[in-house]
Coordinates of C-alpha atoms and ligand atoms in Angstrom, one line a residue:
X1 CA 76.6 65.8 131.1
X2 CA 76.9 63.2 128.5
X3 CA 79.5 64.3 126.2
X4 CA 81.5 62.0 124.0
X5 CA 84.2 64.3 123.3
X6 CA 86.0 66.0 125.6
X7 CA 88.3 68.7 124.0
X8 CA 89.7 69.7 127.8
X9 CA 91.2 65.8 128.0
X10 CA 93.6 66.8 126.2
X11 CA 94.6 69.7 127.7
X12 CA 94.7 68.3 131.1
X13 CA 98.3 67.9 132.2
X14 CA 101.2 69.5 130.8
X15 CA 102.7 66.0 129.3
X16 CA 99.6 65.6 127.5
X17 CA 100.1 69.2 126.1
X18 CA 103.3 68.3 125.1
X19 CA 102.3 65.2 123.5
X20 CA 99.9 67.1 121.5
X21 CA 101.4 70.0 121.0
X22 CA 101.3 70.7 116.9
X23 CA 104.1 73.5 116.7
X24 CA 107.4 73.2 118.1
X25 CA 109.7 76.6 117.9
X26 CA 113.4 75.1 118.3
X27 CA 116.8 77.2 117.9
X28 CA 117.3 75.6 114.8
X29 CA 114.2 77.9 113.1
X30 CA 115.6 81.5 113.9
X31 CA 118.2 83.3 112.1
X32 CA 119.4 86.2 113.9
X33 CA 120.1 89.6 112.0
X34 CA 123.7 90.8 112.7
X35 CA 124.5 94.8 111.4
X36 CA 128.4 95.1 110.9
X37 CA 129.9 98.3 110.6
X38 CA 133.5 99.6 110.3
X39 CA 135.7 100.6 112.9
X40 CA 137.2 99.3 115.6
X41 CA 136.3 98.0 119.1
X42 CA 132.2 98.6 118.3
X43 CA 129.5 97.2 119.9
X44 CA 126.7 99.9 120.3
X45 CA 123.6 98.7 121.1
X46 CA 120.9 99.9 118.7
X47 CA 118.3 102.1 120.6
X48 CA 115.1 100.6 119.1
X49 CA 116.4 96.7 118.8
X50 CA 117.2 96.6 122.5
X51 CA 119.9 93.3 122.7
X52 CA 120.9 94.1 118.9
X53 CA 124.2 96.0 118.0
X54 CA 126.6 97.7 115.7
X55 CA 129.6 95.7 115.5
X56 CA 132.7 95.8 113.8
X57 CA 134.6 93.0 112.8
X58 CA 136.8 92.4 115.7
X59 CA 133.6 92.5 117.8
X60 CA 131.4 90.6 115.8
X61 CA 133.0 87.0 116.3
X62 CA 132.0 86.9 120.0
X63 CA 128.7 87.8 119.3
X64 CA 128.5 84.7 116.4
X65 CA 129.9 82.7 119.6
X66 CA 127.2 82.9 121.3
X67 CA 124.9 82.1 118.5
X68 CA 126.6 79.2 117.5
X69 CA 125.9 78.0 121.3
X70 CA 122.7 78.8 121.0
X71 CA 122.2 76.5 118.0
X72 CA 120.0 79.6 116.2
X73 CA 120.0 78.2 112.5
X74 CA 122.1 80.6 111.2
X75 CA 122.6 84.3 110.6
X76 CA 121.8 87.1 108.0
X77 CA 124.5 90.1 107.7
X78 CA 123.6 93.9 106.9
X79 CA 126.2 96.2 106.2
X80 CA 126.5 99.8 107.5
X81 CA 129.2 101.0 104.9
X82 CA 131.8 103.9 105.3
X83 CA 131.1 105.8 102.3
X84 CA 127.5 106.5 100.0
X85 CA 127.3 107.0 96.2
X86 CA 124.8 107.6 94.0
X87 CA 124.5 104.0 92.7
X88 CA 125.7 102.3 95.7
X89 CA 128.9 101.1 94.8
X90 CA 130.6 100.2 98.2
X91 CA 127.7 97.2 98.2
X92 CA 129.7 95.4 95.6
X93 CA 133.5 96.3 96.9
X94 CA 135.4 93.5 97.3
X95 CA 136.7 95.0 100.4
X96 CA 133.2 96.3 101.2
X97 CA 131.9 96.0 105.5
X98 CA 129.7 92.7 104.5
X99 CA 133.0 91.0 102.6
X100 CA 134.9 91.3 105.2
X101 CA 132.4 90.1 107.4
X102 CA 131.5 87.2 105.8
X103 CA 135.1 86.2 105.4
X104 CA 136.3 86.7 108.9
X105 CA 133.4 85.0 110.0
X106 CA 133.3 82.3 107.5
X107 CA 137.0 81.7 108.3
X108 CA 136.3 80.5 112.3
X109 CA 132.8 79.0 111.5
X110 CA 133.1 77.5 108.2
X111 CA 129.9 75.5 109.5
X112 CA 127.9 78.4 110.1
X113 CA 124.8 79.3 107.8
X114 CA 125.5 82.7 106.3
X115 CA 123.0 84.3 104.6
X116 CA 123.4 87.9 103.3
X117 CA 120.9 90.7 102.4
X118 CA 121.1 91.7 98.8
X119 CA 120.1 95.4 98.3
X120 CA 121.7 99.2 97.9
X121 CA 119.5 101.2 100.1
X122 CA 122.1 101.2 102.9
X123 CA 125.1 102.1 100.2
X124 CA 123.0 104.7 98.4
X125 CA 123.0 108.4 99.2
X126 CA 119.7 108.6 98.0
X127 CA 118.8 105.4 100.2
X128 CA 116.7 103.5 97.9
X129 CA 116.8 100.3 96.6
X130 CA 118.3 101.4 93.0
X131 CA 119.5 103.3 90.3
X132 CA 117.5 106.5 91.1
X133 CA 116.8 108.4 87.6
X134 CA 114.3 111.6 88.1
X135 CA 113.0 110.7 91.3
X136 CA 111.7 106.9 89.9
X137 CA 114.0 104.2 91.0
X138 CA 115.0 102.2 87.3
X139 CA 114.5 98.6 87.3
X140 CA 116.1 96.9 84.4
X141 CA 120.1 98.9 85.1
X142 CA 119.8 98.0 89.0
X143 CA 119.8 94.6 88.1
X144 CA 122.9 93.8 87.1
X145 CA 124.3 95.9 90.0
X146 CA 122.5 93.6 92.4
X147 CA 124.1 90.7 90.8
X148 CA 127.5 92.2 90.9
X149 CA 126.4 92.8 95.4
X150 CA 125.4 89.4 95.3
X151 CA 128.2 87.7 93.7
X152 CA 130.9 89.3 95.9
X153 CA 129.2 88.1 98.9
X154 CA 129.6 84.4 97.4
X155 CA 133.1 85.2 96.8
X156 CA 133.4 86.1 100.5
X157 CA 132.1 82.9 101.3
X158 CA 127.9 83.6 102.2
X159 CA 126.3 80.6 101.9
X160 CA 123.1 81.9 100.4
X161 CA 122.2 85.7 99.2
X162 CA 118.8 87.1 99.9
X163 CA 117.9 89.5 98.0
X164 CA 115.5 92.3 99.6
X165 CA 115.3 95.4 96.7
X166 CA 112.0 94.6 95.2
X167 CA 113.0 95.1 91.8
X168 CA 111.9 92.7 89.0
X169 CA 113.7 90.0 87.3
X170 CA 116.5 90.8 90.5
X171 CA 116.4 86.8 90.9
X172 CA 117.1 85.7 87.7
X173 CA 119.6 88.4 87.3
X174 CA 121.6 87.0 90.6
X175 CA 121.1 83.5 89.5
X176 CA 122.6 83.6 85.6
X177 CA 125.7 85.3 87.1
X178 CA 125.9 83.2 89.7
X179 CA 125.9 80.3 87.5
X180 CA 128.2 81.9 84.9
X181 CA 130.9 82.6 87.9
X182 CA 130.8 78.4 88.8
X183 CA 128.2 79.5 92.0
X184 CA 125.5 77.2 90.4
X185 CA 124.8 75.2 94.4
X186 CA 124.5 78.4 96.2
X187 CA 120.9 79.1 97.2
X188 CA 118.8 82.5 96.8
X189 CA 116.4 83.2 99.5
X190 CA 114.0 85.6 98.2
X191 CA 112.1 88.2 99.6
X192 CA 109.4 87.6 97.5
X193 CA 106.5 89.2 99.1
X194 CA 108.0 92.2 100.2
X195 CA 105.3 95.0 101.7
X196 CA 106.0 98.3 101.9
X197 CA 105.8 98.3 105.5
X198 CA 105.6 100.8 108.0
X199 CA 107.0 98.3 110.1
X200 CA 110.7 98.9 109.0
X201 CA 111.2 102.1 110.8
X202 CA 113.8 100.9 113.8
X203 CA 115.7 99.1 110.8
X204 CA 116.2 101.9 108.7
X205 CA 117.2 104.1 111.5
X206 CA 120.0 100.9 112.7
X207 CA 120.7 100.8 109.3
X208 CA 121.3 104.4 108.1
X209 CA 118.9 103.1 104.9
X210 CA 116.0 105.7 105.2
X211 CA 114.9 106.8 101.7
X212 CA 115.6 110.9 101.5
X213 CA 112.7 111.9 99.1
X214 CA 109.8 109.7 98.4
X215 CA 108.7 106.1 100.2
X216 CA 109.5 102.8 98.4
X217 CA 105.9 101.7 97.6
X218 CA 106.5 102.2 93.5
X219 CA 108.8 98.6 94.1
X220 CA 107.0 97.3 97.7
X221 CA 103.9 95.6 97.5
X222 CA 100.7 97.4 99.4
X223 CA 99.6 95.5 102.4
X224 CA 96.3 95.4 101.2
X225 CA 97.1 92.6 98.6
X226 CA 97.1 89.1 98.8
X227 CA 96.7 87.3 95.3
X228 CA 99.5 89.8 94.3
X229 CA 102.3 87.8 96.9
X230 CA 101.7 84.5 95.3
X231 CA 101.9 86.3 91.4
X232 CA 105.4 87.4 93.4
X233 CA 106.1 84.0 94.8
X234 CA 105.4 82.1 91.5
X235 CA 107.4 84.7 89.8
X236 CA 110.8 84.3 92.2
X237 CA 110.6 80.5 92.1
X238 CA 110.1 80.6 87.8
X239 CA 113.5 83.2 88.5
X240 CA 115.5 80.3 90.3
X241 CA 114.8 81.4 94.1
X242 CA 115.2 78.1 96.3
X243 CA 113.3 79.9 99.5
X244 CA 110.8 82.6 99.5
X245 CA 110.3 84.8 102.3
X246 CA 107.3 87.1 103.2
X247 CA 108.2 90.3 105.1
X248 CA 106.5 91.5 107.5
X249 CA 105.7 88.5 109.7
X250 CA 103.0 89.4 112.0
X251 CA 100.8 91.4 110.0
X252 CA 101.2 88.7 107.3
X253 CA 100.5 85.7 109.1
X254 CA 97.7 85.0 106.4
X255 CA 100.5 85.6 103.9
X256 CA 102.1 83.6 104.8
X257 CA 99.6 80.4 105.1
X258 CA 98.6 81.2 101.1
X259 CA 102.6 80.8 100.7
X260 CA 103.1 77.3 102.4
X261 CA 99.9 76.4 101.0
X262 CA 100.5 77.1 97.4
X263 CA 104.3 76.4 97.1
X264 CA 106.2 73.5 97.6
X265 CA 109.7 75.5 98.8
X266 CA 110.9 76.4 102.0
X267 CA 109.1 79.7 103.0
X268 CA 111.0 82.1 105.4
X269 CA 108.9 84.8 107.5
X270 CA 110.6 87.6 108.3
X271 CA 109.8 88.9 112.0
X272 CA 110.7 92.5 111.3
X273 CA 112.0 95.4 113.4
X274 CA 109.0 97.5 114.0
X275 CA 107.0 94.3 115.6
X276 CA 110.5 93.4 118.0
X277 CA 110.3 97.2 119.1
X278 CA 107.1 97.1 119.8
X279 CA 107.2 94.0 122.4
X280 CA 110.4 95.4 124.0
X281 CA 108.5 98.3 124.3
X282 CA 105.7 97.1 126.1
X283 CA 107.7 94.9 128.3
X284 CA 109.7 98.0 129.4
X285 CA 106.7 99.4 130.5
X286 CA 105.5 96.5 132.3
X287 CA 102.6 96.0 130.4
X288 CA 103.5 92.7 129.2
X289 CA 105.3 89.3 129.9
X290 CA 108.1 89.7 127.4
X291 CA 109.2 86.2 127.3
X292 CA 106.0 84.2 126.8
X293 CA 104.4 87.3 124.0
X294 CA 107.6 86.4 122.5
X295 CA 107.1 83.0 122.3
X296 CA 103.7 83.3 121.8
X297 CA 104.8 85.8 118.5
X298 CA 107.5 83.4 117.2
X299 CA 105.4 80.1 117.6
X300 CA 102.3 81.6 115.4
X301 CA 104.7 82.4 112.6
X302 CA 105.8 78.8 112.9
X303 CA 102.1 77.9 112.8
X304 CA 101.0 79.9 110.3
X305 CA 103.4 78.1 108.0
X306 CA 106.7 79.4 108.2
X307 CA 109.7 76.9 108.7
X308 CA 112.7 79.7 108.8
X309 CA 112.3 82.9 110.7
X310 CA 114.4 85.5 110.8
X311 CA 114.1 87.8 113.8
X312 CA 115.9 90.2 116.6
X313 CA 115.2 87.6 118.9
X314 CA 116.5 84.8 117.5
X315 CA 119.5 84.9 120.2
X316 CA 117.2 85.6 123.4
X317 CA 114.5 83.3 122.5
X318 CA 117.2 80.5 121.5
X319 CA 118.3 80.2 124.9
X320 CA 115.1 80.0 126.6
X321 CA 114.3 77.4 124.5
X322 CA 117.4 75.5 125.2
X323 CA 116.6 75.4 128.8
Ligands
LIG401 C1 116.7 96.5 102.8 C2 116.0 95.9 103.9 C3 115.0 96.4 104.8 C4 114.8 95.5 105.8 C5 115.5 94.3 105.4 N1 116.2 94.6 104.3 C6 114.5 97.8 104.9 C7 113.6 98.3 103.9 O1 113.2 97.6 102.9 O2 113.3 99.5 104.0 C8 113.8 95.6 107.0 C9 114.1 94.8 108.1 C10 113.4 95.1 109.4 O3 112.6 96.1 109.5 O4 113.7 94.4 110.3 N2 115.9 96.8 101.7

């Protein structure tokens, strides 16, 4: 056949495939989600993030150990608090599980990237995101609250605050008292185009952070909108966000191409719990190669324009791609 160009020449050895190659997932893109709870001596794997855990702070050092020598980019810190109120107060306690943890760990990796999630649905008794007033979670007195969470986690030492509630104006909330308190070079990472996802489920099990009555779609964006992310993005950035993140990752891969496309920041995918359960899943059932779906998963994120990913597998998939 006379063909002038040959797609398959490329593909022919795997050092040409390697030369070629357009996406490279390194260590250095995956933050790894750590949940620290109170308590002593903890480390209780979490049933439906198979390799994740509950720590406590004595336990969680080892674990940031071995992500350090894994070279993951960094790390994101939920907190599983001992006590619930109505507003959610143990999120901004000085003394609060994230605090601590941010301190102890900032203390022996003062190099580390710590990142922390701003929100109250794991400190509320309702579990939502908010001040909950007659069953409809109130936007404008929740923001001041979630500058108050995210300033005490600067105080502790995180290096950036991400904030995950959904509510509006949250960003530029966080970023006036930032600046007022002297915090003007600490970064927000927003989750600007947060879905209302059914995809959460194993998280809010892990993290105690299940709404009682009602779902959280009045502040999460339907997945069935597109245009509406980048009125989110634009939105966040005008606020003073630095990153933007799109949450889910997977079923938002197209999400997350109008993001990179459209915005000159950094854009962060977040490669949530529901699509980690569902490979580990599979792969305990044998139906799948574990290792190369989740390479396959974390490299089309990459691809599809993400440069920071935050996922379950962050540790795992860091040391295969070490060696
Ligand atoms: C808190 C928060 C959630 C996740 C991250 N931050 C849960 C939610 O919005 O219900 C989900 C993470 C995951 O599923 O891995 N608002």
């Amino acid at each position: 056949m006379d063909l002038i160009r040959r797609s398959r020449r490329l593909r022919r050895t795997a050092a040409i495939r390697n030369l070629v190659r357009e996406t490279k997932l390194s260590a250095a893109d995956l933050i790894q989600p750590l949940f620290v709870v109170n308590g002593e001596n903890v480390k209780e794997e979490i049933p439906s993030l198979p390799g994740n855990y509950h720590l406590s702070l004595d336990m969680i050092l080892d674990e940031v150990e071995e992500l350090v020598q894994a070279k993951v980019a960094g790390i994101i810190l939920f907190g599983i608090p001992k006590s619930k109120d109505e507003e959610g107060s143990s999120a901004w306690a000085k003394e609060g599980i994230v605090q601590r943890a941010c301190r102890a760990i900032k203390e022996e990796y003062p190099e580390l990237l710590v990142i922390t999630d701003v929100c109250l649905c794991q400190y509320t008794s309702h579990g939502h995101c908010g001040i909950l007033e007659e069953g409809i979670v109130n936007n404008d007195p929740t923001l001041d609250n979630l500058a108050k969470v995210a300033l005490s986690h600067v105080q502790a030492g995180a290096d950036m605050v991400a904030p995950s509630d959904m509510m509006d104006g949250r960003v530029r909330a966080i970023r006036e008292k930032l600046d007022q308190k002297g915090y003007q070079e600490v970064a927000i990472v927003s989750y600007a185009a947060k879905y209302s996802s059914a995809f959460y489920g194993p998280f809010r099990d892990a993290a105690h952070s299940a709404p009682g009555e009602g779902d959280r779609s009045s502040y999460q964006m339907d997945p069935a909108n597109s245009d509406e992310a980048l009125t989110e993005i634009e939105l966040d950035l005008e606020e003073g966000a630095d990153i933007i993140m799109v949450k889910p990752a997977l079923s938002y891969l197209d999400i997350i191409r109008r993001a990179k496309d459209n915005f000159n920041v950094p854009v962060a995918a977040y490669n949530v719990s529901g699509e980690f359960a569902m490979i580990k899943a599979a792969a305990e059932k044998g139906w799948i190669n574990e290792e190369e779906v989740a390479l396959e998963m974390l490299t089309s994120i990459k691809r599809a324009g993400a440069e920071i990913i935050i996922t379950y597998y962050a540790k795992e998939v860091a040391k295969i791609l070490n060696n």
